[in-house]
Tab-separated table of C-alpha atoms in Angstrom:
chain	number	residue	atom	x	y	z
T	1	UNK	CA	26.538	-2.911	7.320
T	2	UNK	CA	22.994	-2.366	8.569
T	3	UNK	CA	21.999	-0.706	11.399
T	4	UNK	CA	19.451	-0.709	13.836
T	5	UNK	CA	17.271	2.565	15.434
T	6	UNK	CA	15.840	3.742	18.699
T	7	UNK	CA	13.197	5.685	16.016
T	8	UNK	CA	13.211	7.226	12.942
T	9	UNK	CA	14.732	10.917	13.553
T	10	UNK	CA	14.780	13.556	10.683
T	11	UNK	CA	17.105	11.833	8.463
T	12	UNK	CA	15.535	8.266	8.538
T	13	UNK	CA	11.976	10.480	7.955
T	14	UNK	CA	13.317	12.768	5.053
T	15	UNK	CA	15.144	9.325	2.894
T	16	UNK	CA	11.585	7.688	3.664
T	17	UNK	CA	9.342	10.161	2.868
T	18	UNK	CA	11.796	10.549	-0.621
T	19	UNK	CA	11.392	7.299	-1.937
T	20	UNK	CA	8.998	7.106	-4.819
T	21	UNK	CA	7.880	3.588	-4.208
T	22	UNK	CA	8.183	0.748	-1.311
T	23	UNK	CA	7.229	-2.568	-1.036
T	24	UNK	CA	4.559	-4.272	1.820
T	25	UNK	CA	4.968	-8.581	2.587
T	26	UNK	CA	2.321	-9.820	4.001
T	27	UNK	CA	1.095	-13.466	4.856
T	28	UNK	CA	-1.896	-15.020	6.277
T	29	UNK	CA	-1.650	-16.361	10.346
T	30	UNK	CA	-1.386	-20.121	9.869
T	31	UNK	CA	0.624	-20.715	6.278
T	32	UNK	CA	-0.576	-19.788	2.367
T	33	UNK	CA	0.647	-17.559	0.290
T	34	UNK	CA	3.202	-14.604	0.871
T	35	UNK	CA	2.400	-11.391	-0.770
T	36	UNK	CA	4.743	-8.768	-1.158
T	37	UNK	CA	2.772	-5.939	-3.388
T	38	UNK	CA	5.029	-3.130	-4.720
T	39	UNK	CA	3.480	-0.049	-3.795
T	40	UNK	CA	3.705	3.375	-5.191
T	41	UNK	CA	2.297	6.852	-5.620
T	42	UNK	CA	2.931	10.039	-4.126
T	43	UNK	CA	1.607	11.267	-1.082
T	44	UNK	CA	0.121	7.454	-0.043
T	45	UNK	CA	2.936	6.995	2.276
T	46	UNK	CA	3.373	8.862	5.202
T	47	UNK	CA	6.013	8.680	8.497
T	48	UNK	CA	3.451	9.599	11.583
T	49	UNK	CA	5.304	9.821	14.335
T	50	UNK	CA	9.265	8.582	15.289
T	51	UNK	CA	7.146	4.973	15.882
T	52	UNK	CA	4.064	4.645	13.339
T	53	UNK	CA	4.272	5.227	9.227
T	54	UNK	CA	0.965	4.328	7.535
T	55	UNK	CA	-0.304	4.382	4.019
T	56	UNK	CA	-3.137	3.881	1.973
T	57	UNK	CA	-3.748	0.777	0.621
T	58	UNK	CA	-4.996	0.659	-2.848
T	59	UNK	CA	-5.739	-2.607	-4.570
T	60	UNK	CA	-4.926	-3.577	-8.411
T	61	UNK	CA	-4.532	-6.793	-9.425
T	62	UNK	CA	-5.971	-8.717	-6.018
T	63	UNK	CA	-6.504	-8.085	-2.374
T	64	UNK	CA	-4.046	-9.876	-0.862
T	65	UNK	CA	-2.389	-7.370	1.309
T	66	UNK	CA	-6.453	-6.539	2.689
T	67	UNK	CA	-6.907	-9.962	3.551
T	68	UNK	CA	-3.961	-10.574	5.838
T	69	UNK	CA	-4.149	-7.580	7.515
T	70	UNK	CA	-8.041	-8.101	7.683
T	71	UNK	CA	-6.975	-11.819	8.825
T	72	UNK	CA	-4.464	-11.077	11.604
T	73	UNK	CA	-6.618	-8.428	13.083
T	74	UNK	CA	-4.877	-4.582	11.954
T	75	UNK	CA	-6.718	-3.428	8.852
T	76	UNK	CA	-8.315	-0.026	8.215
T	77	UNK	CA	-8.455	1.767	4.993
T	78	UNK	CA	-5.827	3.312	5.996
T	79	UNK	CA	-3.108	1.112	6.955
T	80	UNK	CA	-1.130	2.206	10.091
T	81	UNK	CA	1.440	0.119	11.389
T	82	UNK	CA	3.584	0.625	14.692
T	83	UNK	CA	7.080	0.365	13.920
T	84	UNK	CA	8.980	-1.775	16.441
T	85	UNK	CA	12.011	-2.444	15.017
T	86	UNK	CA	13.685	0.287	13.052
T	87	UNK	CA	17.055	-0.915	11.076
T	88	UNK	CA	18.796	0.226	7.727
T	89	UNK	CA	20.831	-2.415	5.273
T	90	UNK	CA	24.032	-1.989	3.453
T	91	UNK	CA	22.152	-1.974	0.067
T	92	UNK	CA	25.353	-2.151	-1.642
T	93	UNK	CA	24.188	-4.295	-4.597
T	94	UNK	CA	20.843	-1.746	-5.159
T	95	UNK	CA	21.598	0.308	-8.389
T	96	UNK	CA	20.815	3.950	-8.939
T	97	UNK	CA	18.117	4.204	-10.337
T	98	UNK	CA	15.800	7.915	-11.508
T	99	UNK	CA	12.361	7.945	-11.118
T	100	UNK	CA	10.996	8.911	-14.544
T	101	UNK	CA	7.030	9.544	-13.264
T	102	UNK	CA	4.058	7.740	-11.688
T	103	UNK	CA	2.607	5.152	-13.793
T	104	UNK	CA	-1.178	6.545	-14.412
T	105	UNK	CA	-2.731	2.883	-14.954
T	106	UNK	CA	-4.432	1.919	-11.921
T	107	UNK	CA	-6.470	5.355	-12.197
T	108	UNK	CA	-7.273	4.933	-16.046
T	109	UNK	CA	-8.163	1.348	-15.197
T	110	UNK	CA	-11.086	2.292	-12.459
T	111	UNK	CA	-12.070	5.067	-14.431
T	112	UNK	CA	-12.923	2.753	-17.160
T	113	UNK	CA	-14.899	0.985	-14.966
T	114	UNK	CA	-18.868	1.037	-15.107
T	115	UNK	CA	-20.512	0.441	-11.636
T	116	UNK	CA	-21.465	-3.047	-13.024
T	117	UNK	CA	-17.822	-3.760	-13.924
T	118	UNK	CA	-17.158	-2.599	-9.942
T	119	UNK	CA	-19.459	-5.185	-8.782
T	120	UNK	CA	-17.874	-7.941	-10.317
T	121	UNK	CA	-14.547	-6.568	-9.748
T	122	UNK	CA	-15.280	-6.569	-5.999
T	123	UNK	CA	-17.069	-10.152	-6.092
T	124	UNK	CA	-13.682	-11.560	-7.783
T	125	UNK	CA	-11.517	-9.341	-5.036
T	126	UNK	CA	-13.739	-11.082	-2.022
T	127	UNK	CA	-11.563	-14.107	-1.375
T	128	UNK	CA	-7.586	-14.142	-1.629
T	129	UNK	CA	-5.569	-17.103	-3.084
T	130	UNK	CA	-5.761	-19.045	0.053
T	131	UNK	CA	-9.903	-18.885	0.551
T	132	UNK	CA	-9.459	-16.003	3.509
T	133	UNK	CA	-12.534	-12.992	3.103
T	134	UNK	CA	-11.096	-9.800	1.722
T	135	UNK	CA	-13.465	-7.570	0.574
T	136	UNK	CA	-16.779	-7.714	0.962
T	137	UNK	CA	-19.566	-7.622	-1.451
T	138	UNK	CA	-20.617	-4.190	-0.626
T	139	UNK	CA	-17.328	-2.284	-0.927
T	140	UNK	CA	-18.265	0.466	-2.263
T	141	UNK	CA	-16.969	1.772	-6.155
T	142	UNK	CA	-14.972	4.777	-5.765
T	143	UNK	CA	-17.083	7.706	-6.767
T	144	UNK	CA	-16.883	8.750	-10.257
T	145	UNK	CA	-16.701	9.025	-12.919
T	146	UNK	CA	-13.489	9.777	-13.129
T	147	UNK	CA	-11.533	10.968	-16.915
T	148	UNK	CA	-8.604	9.139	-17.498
T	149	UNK	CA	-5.481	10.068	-16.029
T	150	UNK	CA	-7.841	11.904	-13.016
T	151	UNK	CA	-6.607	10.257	-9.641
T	152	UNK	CA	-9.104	8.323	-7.919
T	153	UNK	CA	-7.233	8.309	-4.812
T	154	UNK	CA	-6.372	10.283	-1.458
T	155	UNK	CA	-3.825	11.601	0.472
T	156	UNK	CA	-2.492	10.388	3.078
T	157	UNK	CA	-0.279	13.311	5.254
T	158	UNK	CA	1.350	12.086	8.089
Protein backbone atom coordinates (compact mmCIF):
# COMPACT_ATOMS: atom_id res chain seq x y z
CA UNK A 1 0.00 0.00 0.00
CA UNK A 2 1.33 3.48 -0.74
CA UNK A 3 2.03 5.98 1.49
CA UNK A 4 2.07 9.49 1.76
CA UNK A 5 5.05 12.02 3.43
CA UNK A 6 5.34 15.16 5.47
CA UNK A 7 9.01 15.33 3.35
CA UNK A 8 11.47 13.25 2.16
CA UNK A 9 13.77 12.30 5.35
CA UNK A 10 17.07 10.27 4.89
CA UNK A 11 15.57 7.16 3.72
CA UNK A 12 13.14 8.58 1.03
CA UNK A 13 16.59 10.80 -0.03
CA UNK A 14 19.11 7.78 -0.01
CA UNK A 15 16.34 5.17 -2.33
CA UNK A 16 16.02 8.47 -4.57
CA UNK A 17 19.27 9.53 -4.94
CA UNK A 18 19.99 5.39 -5.75
CA UNK A 19 17.91 5.01 -8.58
CA UNK A 20 19.76 4.97 -11.84
CA UNK A 21 16.99 6.40 -13.91
CA UNK A 22 13.38 8.19 -13.37
CA UNK A 23 10.85 9.27 -15.47
CA UNK A 24 9.34 13.23 -15.90
CA UNK A 25 5.26 13.64 -17.50
CA UNK A 26 4.69 16.63 -18.62
CA UNK A 27 1.76 18.30 -20.66
CA UNK A 28 1.05 21.58 -22.12
CA UNK A 29 -1.72 24.09 -20.03
CA UNK A 30 -4.81 23.78 -22.23
CA UNK A 31 -4.70 19.96 -23.86
CA UNK A 32 -1.97 18.29 -26.57
CA UNK A 33 0.23 15.90 -26.10
CA UNK A 34 1.52 14.18 -22.79
CA UNK A 35 5.16 13.57 -22.57
CA UNK A 36 6.62 11.40 -20.19
CA UNK A 37 10.61 11.31 -21.17
CA UNK A 38 12.62 8.59 -19.36
CA UNK A 39 15.45 10.20 -17.91
CA UNK A 40 18.78 8.95 -16.87
CA UNK A 41 22.41 9.57 -16.02
CA UNK A 42 24.28 9.89 -12.99
CA UNK A 43 24.66 12.80 -11.02
CA UNK A 44 21.62 14.80 -13.16
CA UNK A 45 19.27 14.18 -10.40
CA UNK A 46 19.56 15.65 -7.23
CA UNK A 47 17.14 15.78 -3.77
CA UNK A 48 17.71 19.68 -2.59
CA UNK A 49 16.14 20.04 0.32
CA UNK A 50 13.22 17.71 2.37
CA UNK A 51 10.77 19.89 -0.29
CA UNK A 52 12.64 20.60 -3.77
CA UNK A 53 14.62 17.75 -6.06
CA UNK A 54 15.77 19.22 -9.40
CA UNK A 55 17.64 17.91 -12.35
CA UNK A 56 19.08 18.77 -15.46
CA UNK A 57 17.22 18.52 -18.34
CA UNK A 58 18.92 17.23 -21.35
CA UNK A 59 17.11 16.85 -24.63
CA UNK A 60 17.45 13.79 -27.26
CA UNK A 61 14.98 13.00 -29.45
CA UNK A 62 12.61 16.40 -28.99
CA UNK A 63 11.95 19.13 -26.53
CA UNK A 64 8.93 18.33 -25.20
CA UNK A 65 9.58 18.35 -21.55
CA UNK A 66 11.30 22.29 -22.33
CA UNK A 67 8.26 23.37 -23.84
CA UNK A 68 5.75 22.64 -21.11
CA UNK A 69 7.70 23.71 -18.49
CA UNK A 70 8.69 26.81 -20.70
CA UNK A 71 4.71 26.93 -21.39
CA UNK A 72 3.32 26.78 -17.84
CA UNK A 73 5.81 29.24 -16.57
CA UNK A 74 8.81 26.98 -14.33
CA UNK A 75 11.67 26.32 -16.73
CA UNK A 76 15.39 26.95 -16.16
CA UNK A 77 18.18 24.88 -17.40
CA UNK A 78 18.09 23.45 -14.52
CA UNK A 79 14.84 22.11 -13.64
CA UNK A 80 13.81 22.58 -9.95
CA UNK A 81 10.57 21.57 -8.86
CA UNK A 82 8.92 22.05 -5.29
CA UNK A 83 7.66 18.90 -4.10
CA UNK A 84 4.17 19.20 -2.59
CA UNK A 85 3.00 16.01 -2.30
CA UNK A 86 5.41 13.32 -1.25
CA UNK A 87 3.87 9.54 -1.43
CA UNK A 88 5.44 5.99 -2.11
CA UNK A 89 3.38 2.99 -4.08
CA UNK A 90 3.21 -0.64 -3.37
CA UNK A 91 5.23 -1.40 -6.59
CA UNK A 92 4.51 -4.94 -6.13
CA UNK A 93 4.28 -5.85 -9.84
CA UNK A 94 7.92 -3.80 -10.60
CA UNK A 95 10.59 -6.57 -11.23
CA UNK A 96 14.17 -6.52 -10.05
CA UNK A 97 15.94 -5.38 -12.25
CA UNK A 98 20.40 -4.57 -12.25
CA UNK A 99 21.59 -1.70 -13.78
CA UNK A 100 24.23 -2.93 -16.24
CA UNK A 101 25.79 0.88 -17.14
CA UNK A 102 24.80 4.26 -18.63
CA UNK A 103 23.98 4.13 -22.17
CA UNK A 104 26.83 6.54 -23.82
CA UNK A 105 24.55 7.56 -26.96
CA UNK A 106 23.23 10.86 -26.37
CA UNK A 107 27.00 12.06 -25.77
CA UNK A 108 28.42 10.20 -28.96
CA UNK A 109 25.42 11.61 -30.79
CA UNK A 110 26.29 15.56 -30.01
CA UNK A 111 29.75 14.89 -30.34
CA UNK A 112 29.17 13.89 -33.83
CA UNK A 113 27.60 16.90 -34.37
CA UNK A 114 29.21 19.83 -36.52
CA UNK A 115 28.01 23.36 -35.41
CA UNK A 116 25.97 23.36 -38.70
CA UNK A 117 24.32 20.05 -37.77
CA UNK A 118 23.52 22.06 -34.17
CA UNK A 119 21.78 24.69 -36.00
CA UNK A 120 19.44 22.63 -37.66
CA UNK A 121 19.11 20.40 -34.80
CA UNK A 122 17.96 23.38 -32.71
CA UNK A 123 15.66 24.87 -35.64
CA UNK A 124 13.83 21.27 -35.73
CA UNK A 125 13.82 21.29 -31.59
CA UNK A 126 12.06 25.02 -31.70
CA UNK A 127 8.43 23.94 -31.76
CA UNK A 128 6.98 20.75 -29.86
CA UNK A 129 4.27 18.42 -31.35
CA UNK A 130 1.52 20.70 -30.42
CA UNK A 131 3.04 24.17 -32.18
CA UNK A 132 4.17 25.59 -28.45
CA UNK A 133 8.03 27.51 -28.71
CA UNK A 134 10.70 25.36 -27.16
CA UNK A 135 13.92 26.31 -27.96
CA UNK A 136 14.91 29.09 -29.52
CA UNK A 137 16.97 29.64 -32.53
CA UNK A 138 19.95 30.80 -30.69
CA UNK A 139 20.41 28.00 -28.14
CA UNK A 140 23.60 27.71 -28.03
CA UNK A 141 25.69 24.14 -29.22
CA UNK A 142 27.31 22.72 -26.30
CA UNK A 143 30.96 23.52 -26.50
CA UNK A 144 33.09 21.06 -28.13
CA UNK A 145 34.27 19.19 -29.65
CA UNK A 146 33.76 16.57 -27.70
CA UNK A 147 35.46 12.57 -28.53
CA UNK A 148 33.03 10.06 -28.36
CA UNK A 149 32.06 8.58 -25.25
CA UNK A 150 33.35 12.24 -23.51
CA UNK A 151 30.21 13.56 -21.52
CA UNK A 152 28.87 16.68 -22.74
CA UNK A 153 26.96 17.27 -19.71
CA UNK A 154 27.01 18.68 -15.98
CA UNK A 155 26.42 17.92 -12.66
CA UNK A 156 23.89 18.66 -10.90
CA UNK A 157 24.68 18.23 -6.73
CA UNK A 158 21.94 18.89 -4.66
Amino acid sequence: MGKLYERIDDRLREFIQGQPMFFVATAPRDGGHVNVSPKGYADTFAVVDEQTVAYLDLYGSGSETIVHLRENGRIRSIIVVDVERIADSCGYSVPHMDLVGERALLDDQHARRTAEQWTERTARNSLSIDGLPALELDHPAPPGPFEPGQRTRRRVKG
